[in-house]
Short mmCIF file of C-alpha atoms in Angstrom, two decimals:
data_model
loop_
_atom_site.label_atom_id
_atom_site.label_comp_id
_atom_site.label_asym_id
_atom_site.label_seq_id
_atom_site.Cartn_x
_atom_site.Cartn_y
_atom_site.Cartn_z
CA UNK A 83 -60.29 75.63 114.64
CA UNK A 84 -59.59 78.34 117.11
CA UNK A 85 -57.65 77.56 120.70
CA UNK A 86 -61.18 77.98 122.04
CA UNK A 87 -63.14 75.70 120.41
CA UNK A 88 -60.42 73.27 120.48
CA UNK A 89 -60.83 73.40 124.62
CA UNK A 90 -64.49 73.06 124.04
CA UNK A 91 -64.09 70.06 122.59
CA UNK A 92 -61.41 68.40 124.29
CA UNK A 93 -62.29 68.92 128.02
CA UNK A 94 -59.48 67.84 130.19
CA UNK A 95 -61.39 67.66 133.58
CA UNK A 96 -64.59 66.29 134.14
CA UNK A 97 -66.40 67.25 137.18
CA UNK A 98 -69.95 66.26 138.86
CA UNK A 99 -72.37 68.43 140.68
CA UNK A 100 -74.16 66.33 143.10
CA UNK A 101 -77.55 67.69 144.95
CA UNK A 102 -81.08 69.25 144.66
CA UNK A 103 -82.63 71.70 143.05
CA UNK A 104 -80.24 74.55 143.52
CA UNK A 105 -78.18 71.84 141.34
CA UNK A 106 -80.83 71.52 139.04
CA UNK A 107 -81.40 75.32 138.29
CA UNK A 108 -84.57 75.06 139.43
CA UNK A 109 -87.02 78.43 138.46
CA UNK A 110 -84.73 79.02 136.21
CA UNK A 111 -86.55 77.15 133.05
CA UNK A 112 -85.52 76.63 129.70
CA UNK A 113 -82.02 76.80 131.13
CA UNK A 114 -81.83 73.93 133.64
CA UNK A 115 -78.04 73.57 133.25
CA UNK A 116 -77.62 77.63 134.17
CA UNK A 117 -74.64 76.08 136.75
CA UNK A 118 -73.07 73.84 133.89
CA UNK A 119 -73.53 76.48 131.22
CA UNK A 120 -72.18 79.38 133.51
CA UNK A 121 -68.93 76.91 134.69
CA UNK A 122 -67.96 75.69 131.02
CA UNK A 123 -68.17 79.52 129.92
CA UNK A 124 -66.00 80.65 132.27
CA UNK A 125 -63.57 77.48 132.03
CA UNK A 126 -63.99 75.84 128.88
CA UNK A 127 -61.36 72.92 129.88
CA UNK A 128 -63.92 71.42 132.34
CA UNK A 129 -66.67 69.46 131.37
CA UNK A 130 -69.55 69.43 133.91
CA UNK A 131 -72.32 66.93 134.73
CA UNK A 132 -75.18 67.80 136.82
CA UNK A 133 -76.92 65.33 139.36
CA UNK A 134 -79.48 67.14 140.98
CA UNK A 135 -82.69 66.38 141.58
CA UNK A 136 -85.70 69.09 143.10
CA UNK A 137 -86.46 68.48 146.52
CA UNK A 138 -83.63 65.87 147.18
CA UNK A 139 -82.15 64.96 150.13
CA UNK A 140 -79.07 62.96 151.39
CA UNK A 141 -81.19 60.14 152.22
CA UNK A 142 -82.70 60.15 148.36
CA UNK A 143 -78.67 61.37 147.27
CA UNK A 144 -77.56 57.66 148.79
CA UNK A 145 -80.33 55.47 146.62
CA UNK A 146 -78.97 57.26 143.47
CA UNK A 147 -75.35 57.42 144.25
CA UNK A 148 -74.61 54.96 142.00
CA UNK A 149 -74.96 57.17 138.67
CA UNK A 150 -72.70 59.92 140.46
CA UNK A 151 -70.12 57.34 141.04
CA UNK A 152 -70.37 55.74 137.21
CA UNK A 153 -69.15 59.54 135.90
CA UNK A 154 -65.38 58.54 136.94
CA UNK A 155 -65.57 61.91 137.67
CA UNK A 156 -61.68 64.10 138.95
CA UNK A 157 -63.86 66.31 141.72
CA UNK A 158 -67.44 65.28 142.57
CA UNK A 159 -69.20 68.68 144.38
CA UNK A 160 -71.73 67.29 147.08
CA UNK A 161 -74.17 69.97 147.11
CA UNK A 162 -77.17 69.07 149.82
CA UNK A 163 -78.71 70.53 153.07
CA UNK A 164 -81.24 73.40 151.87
CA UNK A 165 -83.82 70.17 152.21
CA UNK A 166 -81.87 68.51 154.66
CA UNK A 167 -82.77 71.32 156.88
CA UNK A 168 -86.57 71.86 155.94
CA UNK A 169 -88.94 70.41 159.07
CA UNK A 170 -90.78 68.51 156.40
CA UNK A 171 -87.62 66.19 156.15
CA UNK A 172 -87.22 65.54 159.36
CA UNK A 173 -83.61 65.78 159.25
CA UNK A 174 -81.35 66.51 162.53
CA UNK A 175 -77.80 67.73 161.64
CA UNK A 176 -75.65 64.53 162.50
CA UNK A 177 -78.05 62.43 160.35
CA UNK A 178 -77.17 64.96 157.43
CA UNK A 179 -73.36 64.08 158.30
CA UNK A 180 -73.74 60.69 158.80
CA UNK A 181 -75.48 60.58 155.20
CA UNK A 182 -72.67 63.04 153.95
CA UNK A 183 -69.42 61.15 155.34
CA UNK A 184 -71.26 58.22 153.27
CA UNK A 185 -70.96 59.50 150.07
CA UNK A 186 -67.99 61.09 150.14
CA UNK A 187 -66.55 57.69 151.40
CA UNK A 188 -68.40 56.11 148.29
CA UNK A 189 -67.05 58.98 145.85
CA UNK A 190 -63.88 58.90 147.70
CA UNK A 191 -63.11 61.77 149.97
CA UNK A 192 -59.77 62.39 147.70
CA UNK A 193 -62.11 63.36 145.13
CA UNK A 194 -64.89 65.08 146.87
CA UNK A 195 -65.90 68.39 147.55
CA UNK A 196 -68.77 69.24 149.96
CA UNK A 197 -70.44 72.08 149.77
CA UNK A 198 -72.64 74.23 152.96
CA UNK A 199 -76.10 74.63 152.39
CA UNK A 200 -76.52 78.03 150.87
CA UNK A 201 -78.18 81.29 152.60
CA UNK A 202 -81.43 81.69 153.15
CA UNK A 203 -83.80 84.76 153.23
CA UNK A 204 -85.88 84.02 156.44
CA UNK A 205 -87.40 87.04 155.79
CA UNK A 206 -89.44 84.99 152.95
CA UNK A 207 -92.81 83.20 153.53
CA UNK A 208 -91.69 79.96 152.97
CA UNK A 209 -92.20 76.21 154.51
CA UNK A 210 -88.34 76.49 154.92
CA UNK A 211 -86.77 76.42 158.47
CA UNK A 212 -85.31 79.39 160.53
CA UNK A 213 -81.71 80.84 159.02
CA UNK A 214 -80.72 79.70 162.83
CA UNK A 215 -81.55 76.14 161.60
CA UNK A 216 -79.89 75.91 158.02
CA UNK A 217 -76.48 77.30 160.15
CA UNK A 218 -76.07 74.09 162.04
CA UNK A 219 -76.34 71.99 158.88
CA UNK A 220 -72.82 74.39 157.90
CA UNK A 221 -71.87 74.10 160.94
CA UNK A 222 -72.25 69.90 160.36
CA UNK A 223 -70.24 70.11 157.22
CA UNK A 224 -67.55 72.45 158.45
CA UNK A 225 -67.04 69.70 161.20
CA UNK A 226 -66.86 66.78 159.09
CA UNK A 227 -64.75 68.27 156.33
CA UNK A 228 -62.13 69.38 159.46
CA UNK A 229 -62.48 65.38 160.84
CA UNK A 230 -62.25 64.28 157.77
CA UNK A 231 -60.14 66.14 155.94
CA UNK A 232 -62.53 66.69 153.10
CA UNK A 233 -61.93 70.60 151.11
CA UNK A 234 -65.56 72.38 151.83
CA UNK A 235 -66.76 74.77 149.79
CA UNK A 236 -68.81 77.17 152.17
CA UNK A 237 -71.16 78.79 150.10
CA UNK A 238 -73.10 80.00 153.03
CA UNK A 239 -69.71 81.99 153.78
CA UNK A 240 -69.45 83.35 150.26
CA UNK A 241 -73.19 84.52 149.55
CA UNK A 242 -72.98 86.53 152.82
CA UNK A 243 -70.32 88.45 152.10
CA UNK A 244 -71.63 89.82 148.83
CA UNK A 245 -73.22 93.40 149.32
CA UNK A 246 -76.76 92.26 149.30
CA UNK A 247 -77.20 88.28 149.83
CA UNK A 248 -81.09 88.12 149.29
CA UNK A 249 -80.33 89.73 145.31
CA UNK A 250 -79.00 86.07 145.21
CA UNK A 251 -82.46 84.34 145.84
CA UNK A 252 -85.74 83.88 144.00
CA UNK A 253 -88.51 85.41 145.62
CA UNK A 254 -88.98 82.34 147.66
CA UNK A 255 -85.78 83.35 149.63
CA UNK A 256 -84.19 79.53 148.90
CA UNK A 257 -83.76 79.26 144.99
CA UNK A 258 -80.97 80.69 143.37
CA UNK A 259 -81.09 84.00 140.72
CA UNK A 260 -78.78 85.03 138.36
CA UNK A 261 -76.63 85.99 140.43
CA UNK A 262 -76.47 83.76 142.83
CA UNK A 263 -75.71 81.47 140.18
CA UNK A 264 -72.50 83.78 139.32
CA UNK A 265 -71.56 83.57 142.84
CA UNK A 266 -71.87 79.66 143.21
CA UNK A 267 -69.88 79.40 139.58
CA UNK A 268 -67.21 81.74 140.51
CA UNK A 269 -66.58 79.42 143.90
CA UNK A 270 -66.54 76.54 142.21
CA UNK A 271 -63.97 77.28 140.05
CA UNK A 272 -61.90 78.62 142.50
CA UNK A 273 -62.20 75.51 144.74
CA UNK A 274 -60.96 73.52 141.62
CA UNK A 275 -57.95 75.78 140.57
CA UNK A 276 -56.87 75.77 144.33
CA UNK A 277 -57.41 71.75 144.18
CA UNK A 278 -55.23 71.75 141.33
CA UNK A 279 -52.56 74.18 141.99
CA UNK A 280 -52.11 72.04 145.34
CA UNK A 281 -52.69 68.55 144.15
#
């Protein structure tokens, strides 16, 4: 058995992925697990669960908590606010980190990650809210994980410094592509080497 396959096959961190349909690779159908497939590529030594759910919230993230929490996981990823922020939710920012500071208290902020809400293409006809209003759901988790000292993950940050953000969205200007995918991958590991190197 090569090195390779041995890592496959004896992970030696488990991680969770916790949100909505970004999580869940929605539009991106067979391959549901794109975000699990692309992380254990690039590092086979994790092994990755994902807990999303399409059109989830953190009010429907708290009823389900439970089966995030059961993984015993080393870094649970809180990935929520793209529905948080639609109108249709009815959502205001400090509910969203009222909801968030619960979970990470029931995963245990030691081993939590949060993440922004991504970009969004405004530009898109969507039901989705203004860019203006998905920026003060960041702005809401940059605040709690600076209270709180919880790491954040601002994938907002990272997907608008790439040359052309919107190459990073489905057509609907929300859902990831490809390549957004690589992006949100590529921060996630980083986020966990850093975590590691420091911890």
């Amino acid at each position: 058995m090569t090195e390779k396959e041995q890592q496959y096959r004896h992970p030696t961190m488990k991680i969770t992925i916790f949100g909505d349909s970004i999580t869940n690779g929605f539009g991106m159908h067979p391959r549901n697990k794109i975000l699990k497939e692309r992380i254990e590529e690039k590092r086979p030594t994790l092994d990755v669960k994902l807990h999303g759910i399409n059109g989830d919230d953190t009010y429907g993230a708290l009823y389900r908590i439970k089966y995030v929490a059961a993984e015993n996981a080393d870094l649970n990823f809180v990935f929520f606010g793209a529905n948080d922020a639609s109108p249709y939710h009815l959502i205001r920012p400090d509910e969203f980190k009222t909801n968030l500071l619960k979970i990470a208290t029931q995963l245990g902020k030691d081993k939590t990650i949060l993440l922004t809400p991504p970009y969004y293409n405004e530009l898109e006809p969507t039901h989705y809210s203004k860019l203006s209003e998905v920026e003060l759901f960041r702005k809401a988790v940059l605040e709690l994980g600076q209270t709180q000292k919880i790491p954040v993950l601002d994938i907002f940050q990272a997907m608008t410094e790439t040359e052309n953000p919107n190459e990073l969205l489905r057509p609907d200007g929300l859902h990831f592509t490809e390549k957004g995918y690589e992006v949100l991958s590529d921060e996630i590991i980083k986020i966990i080497e850093k975590s590691v190197n420091n911890g």
